[in-house]
Amino acid sequence: MDSLSQIVLGGAIAAAIAPAAHRRAALLAGAALATLPDLDGLLIKIFTDNPVSLMTVHRSFSHSLFVLPLLGTLIWWLYRRFGHGRVAQAPGRWWWAMVLALVTHPLLDAFTVYGTQLWWPLMPPPAMWSSVFIIDPLYTVWLLLGCAVAWWARARPLAQRALVLGLALSTGYLGWSLVAKAQVDRAADQALAAMGLADAQRFSVPMPFNTLLWRVVAMTPQGYVVGDRSLWADHGPMHFQGYPSNVQALRQASDVPAVQRLQWFNHGFMRAQVKDGELVLSDLRMGLEPDYNFNFAVAAEQAGQWQAIAPRQEMPSYREAGNRAILKQRLAQMWQRIWRAPDATAAVSTQ
């Protein structure tokens, strides 16, 4: 989730738990603790510039539910032993405030599609509940307002009420996102079954900044299909568009370490393309057709065999100079799509 959401979540939780007289200090402490897990990106860059490693090690050790309670306890002990007297005055409440400000960070991240390694150092595929976009104002605004009121009201009862209400509304919004996702998944399951893809591996994810318009991707033997669903405007069956992927090249390069790492990290939701003799893999979970946010050249063809190369990240076209208008246009189209179903839609082949 974006940094602002994490900051106000950590601040609201800590300030709601700590004694009222410590409220401003708790807001600051919770906000600071909630930013710690995402500092792993800076630490990783000290040891590697491999873009695949930078992507797949992020949200690992610093987001582990095994690590963060220990880190929170250590910080709590240090403050109780050597720091300001607030922690010593209410050690139990401050322990909960510090630990929960840390632990809720990866739990919130797991609601996005990127992937969060909640159980590191164990190695199950990263959790990607994918029910909210990485930035969603309707989640963040309630926490932001609650923290603002609490900062102003300090120890008054109004501050506690604002914090609890902000946490309740933001948590309720997460609950709504899961309900919305279930509705989309139900429609997608029916449509995919009618297309002969009942057993296809698939995922659903909300479009940017909302939970009314969703995107569903399902893998096929030749590539993948993509469909969208507006919970406001759509009432009939979902329709999907098919896209090719070089599944043969991907299969032949399956022993390349970067390919294996990405397969594990993104649950196999990848597009494979051969460009200038190189195998380029795109993460289908983040971005819109045909541009995806994460694209990596990972192997080169030599004498009919795929050989590993130093992974290289390729930027999507909309990030290039002069192409920002493409992104703005797509966001405008997305906004219109929320409220209006396409005039004519038709399912296409699953090529």
Short mmCIF file of N, CA and C in Angstrom, two decimals, residues 8-71:
data_model
loop_
_atom_site.label_atom_id
_atom_site.label_comp_id
_atom_site.label_asym_id
_atom_site.label_seq_id
_atom_site.Cartn_x
_atom_site.Cartn_y
_atom_site.Cartn_z
N VAL A 8 -0.68 6.71 8.23
CA VAL A 8 -1.87 7.06 9.01
C VAL A 8 -2.46 5.83 9.69
N LEU A 9 -2.30 4.64 9.09
CA LEU A 9 -2.76 3.43 9.76
C LEU A 9 -1.94 3.19 11.03
N GLY A 10 -0.61 3.24 10.91
CA GLY A 10 0.22 3.04 12.09
C GLY A 10 -0.02 4.09 13.15
N GLY A 11 -0.15 5.35 12.73
CA GLY A 11 -0.41 6.42 13.69
C GLY A 11 -1.74 6.26 14.39
N ALA A 12 -2.79 5.91 13.63
CA ALA A 12 -4.12 5.76 14.23
C ALA A 12 -4.16 4.61 15.22
N ILE A 13 -3.53 3.48 14.87
CA ILE A 13 -3.54 2.33 15.77
C ILE A 13 -2.80 2.65 17.06
N ALA A 14 -1.59 3.22 16.93
CA ALA A 14 -0.81 3.51 18.14
C ALA A 14 -1.51 4.53 19.02
N ALA A 15 -2.08 5.57 18.42
CA ALA A 15 -2.74 6.61 19.21
C ALA A 15 -4.02 6.12 19.85
N ALA A 16 -4.70 5.16 19.22
CA ALA A 16 -5.92 4.62 19.81
C ALA A 16 -5.63 3.71 21.00
N ILE A 17 -4.43 3.11 21.02
CA ILE A 17 -4.08 2.17 22.09
C ILE A 17 -3.37 2.86 23.25
N ALA A 18 -2.47 3.78 22.95
CA ALA A 18 -1.68 4.44 23.99
C ALA A 18 -2.57 5.29 24.90
N PRO A 19 -2.11 5.61 26.10
CA PRO A 19 -2.89 6.48 26.98
C PRO A 19 -3.18 7.83 26.32
N ALA A 20 -4.31 8.40 26.68
CA ALA A 20 -4.74 9.67 26.06
C ALA A 20 -3.71 10.77 26.24
N ALA A 21 -3.04 10.78 27.38
CA ALA A 21 -2.04 11.82 27.64
C ALA A 21 -0.83 11.70 26.72
N HIS A 22 -0.66 10.54 26.11
CA HIS A 22 0.48 10.29 25.22
C HIS A 22 0.08 10.35 23.74
N ARG A 23 -1.07 10.89 23.44
CA ARG A 23 -1.64 10.70 22.11
C ARG A 23 -0.77 11.26 20.99
N ARG A 24 -0.29 12.47 21.10
CA ARG A 24 0.52 13.03 20.03
C ARG A 24 1.82 12.24 19.85
N ALA A 25 2.43 11.85 20.95
CA ALA A 25 3.65 11.04 20.85
C ALA A 25 3.34 9.71 20.17
N ALA A 26 2.17 9.13 20.47
CA ALA A 26 1.80 7.85 19.86
C ALA A 26 1.53 8.00 18.37
N LEU A 27 0.91 9.11 17.99
CA LEU A 27 0.69 9.35 16.56
C LEU A 27 2.02 9.38 15.80
N LEU A 28 2.99 10.07 16.34
CA LEU A 28 4.30 10.16 15.69
C LEU A 28 5.02 8.82 15.72
N ALA A 29 4.97 8.14 16.86
CA ALA A 29 5.66 6.85 16.97
C ALA A 29 5.05 5.82 16.04
N GLY A 30 3.71 5.76 16.00
CA GLY A 30 3.06 4.80 15.12
C GLY A 30 3.34 5.07 13.65
N ALA A 31 3.35 6.35 13.28
CA ALA A 31 3.65 6.72 11.88
C ALA A 31 5.08 6.31 11.53
N ALA A 32 6.03 6.55 12.45
CA ALA A 32 7.42 6.20 12.18
C ALA A 32 7.60 4.69 12.08
N LEU A 33 7.00 3.95 13.00
CA LEU A 33 7.12 2.49 12.97
C LEU A 33 6.50 1.90 11.70
N ALA A 34 5.40 2.49 11.26
CA ALA A 34 4.72 1.97 10.08
C ALA A 34 5.52 2.16 8.80
N THR A 35 6.49 3.06 8.81
CA THR A 35 7.33 3.25 7.63
C THR A 35 8.53 2.30 7.61
N LEU A 36 8.88 1.71 8.74
CA LEU A 36 10.09 0.90 8.82
C LEU A 36 10.11 -0.27 7.83
N PRO A 37 9.04 -1.06 7.70
CA PRO A 37 9.13 -2.21 6.79
C PRO A 37 9.52 -1.85 5.36
N ASP A 38 9.10 -0.69 4.87
CA ASP A 38 9.39 -0.34 3.49
C ASP A 38 10.80 0.22 3.29
N LEU A 39 11.57 0.35 4.35
CA LEU A 39 12.96 0.76 4.20
C LEU A 39 13.82 -0.38 3.67
N ASP A 40 13.23 -1.58 3.53
CA ASP A 40 13.99 -2.70 2.98
C ASP A 40 14.49 -2.41 1.57
N GLY A 41 13.73 -1.59 0.83
CA GLY A 41 14.16 -1.27 -0.53
C GLY A 41 15.53 -0.60 -0.56
N LEU A 42 15.78 0.29 0.40
CA LEU A 42 17.08 0.94 0.47
C LEU A 42 18.16 -0.05 0.87
N LEU A 43 17.85 -0.95 1.79
CA LEU A 43 18.82 -1.93 2.25
C LEU A 43 19.19 -2.90 1.14
N ILE A 44 18.19 -3.36 0.38
CA ILE A 44 18.45 -4.33 -0.69
C ILE A 44 19.39 -3.74 -1.74
N LYS A 45 19.22 -2.46 -2.05
CA LYS A 45 20.04 -1.83 -3.08
C LYS A 45 21.51 -1.76 -2.70
N ILE A 46 21.81 -1.88 -1.42
CA ILE A 46 23.21 -1.91 -1.00
C ILE A 46 23.90 -3.18 -1.49
N PHE A 47 23.14 -4.26 -1.59
CA PHE A 47 23.72 -5.57 -1.89
C PHE A 47 23.54 -6.01 -3.34
N THR A 48 22.60 -5.42 -4.07
CA THR A 48 22.38 -5.88 -5.45
C THR A 48 21.72 -4.79 -6.28
N ASP A 49 22.00 -4.83 -7.58
CA ASP A 49 21.27 -3.98 -8.51
C ASP A 49 20.48 -4.83 -9.50
N ASN A 50 20.35 -6.12 -9.19
CA ASN A 50 19.57 -7.03 -10.02
C ASN A 50 18.09 -6.67 -9.90
N PRO A 51 17.43 -6.24 -10.98
CA PRO A 51 16.04 -5.78 -10.86
C PRO A 51 15.07 -6.87 -10.43
N VAL A 52 15.35 -8.11 -10.80
CA VAL A 52 14.48 -9.21 -10.36
C VAL A 52 14.60 -9.40 -8.85
N SER A 53 15.82 -9.33 -8.34
CA SER A 53 16.01 -9.44 -6.89
C SER A 53 15.38 -8.26 -6.17
N LEU A 54 15.54 -7.06 -6.72
CA LEU A 54 14.96 -5.88 -6.08
C LEU A 54 13.45 -6.01 -5.96
N MET A 55 12.82 -6.62 -6.96
CA MET A 55 11.36 -6.77 -6.93
C MET A 55 10.94 -7.89 -5.98
N THR A 56 11.64 -9.01 -6.03
CA THR A 56 11.15 -10.20 -5.33
C THR A 56 11.63 -10.29 -3.88
N VAL A 57 12.67 -9.54 -3.51
CA VAL A 57 13.09 -9.53 -2.11
C VAL A 57 12.35 -8.45 -1.32
N HIS A 58 11.85 -7.42 -2.03
CA HIS A 58 11.01 -6.43 -1.38
C HIS A 58 9.78 -7.12 -0.78
N ARG A 59 9.36 -6.63 0.37
CA ARG A 59 8.25 -7.21 1.12
C ARG A 59 8.55 -8.65 1.55
N SER A 60 9.76 -8.92 1.96
CA SER A 60 10.10 -10.26 2.44
C SER A 60 10.45 -10.21 3.92
N PHE A 61 11.73 -10.17 4.27
CA PHE A 61 12.13 -10.22 5.68
C PHE A 61 11.54 -9.08 6.49
N SER A 62 11.42 -7.90 5.88
CA SER A 62 10.92 -6.74 6.62
C SER A 62 9.39 -6.74 6.75
N HIS A 63 8.74 -7.70 6.11
CA HIS A 63 7.28 -7.80 6.18
C HIS A 63 6.83 -9.12 6.81
N SER A 64 7.75 -9.81 7.43
CA SER A 64 7.45 -11.13 7.97
C SER A 64 6.72 -11.04 9.30
N LEU A 65 5.68 -11.83 9.44
CA LEU A 65 4.95 -11.89 10.70
C LEU A 65 5.73 -12.63 11.78
N PHE A 66 6.82 -13.26 11.40
CA PHE A 66 7.73 -13.82 12.39
C PHE A 66 8.72 -12.77 12.89
N VAL A 67 9.12 -11.86 12.02
CA VAL A 67 10.17 -10.90 12.34
C VAL A 67 9.62 -9.67 13.06
N LEU A 68 8.52 -9.10 12.56
CA LEU A 68 8.06 -7.81 13.05
C LEU A 68 7.65 -7.81 14.52
N PRO A 69 6.97 -8.84 15.04
CA PRO A 69 6.69 -8.81 16.49
C PRO A 69 7.97 -8.78 17.33
N LEU A 70 9.00 -9.49 16.87
CA LEU A 70 10.28 -9.45 17.60
C LEU A 70 10.91 -8.08 17.51
N LEU A 71 10.86 -7.46 16.34
CA LEU A 71 11.41 -6.12 16.19
C LEU A 71 10.65 -5.13 17.05
#
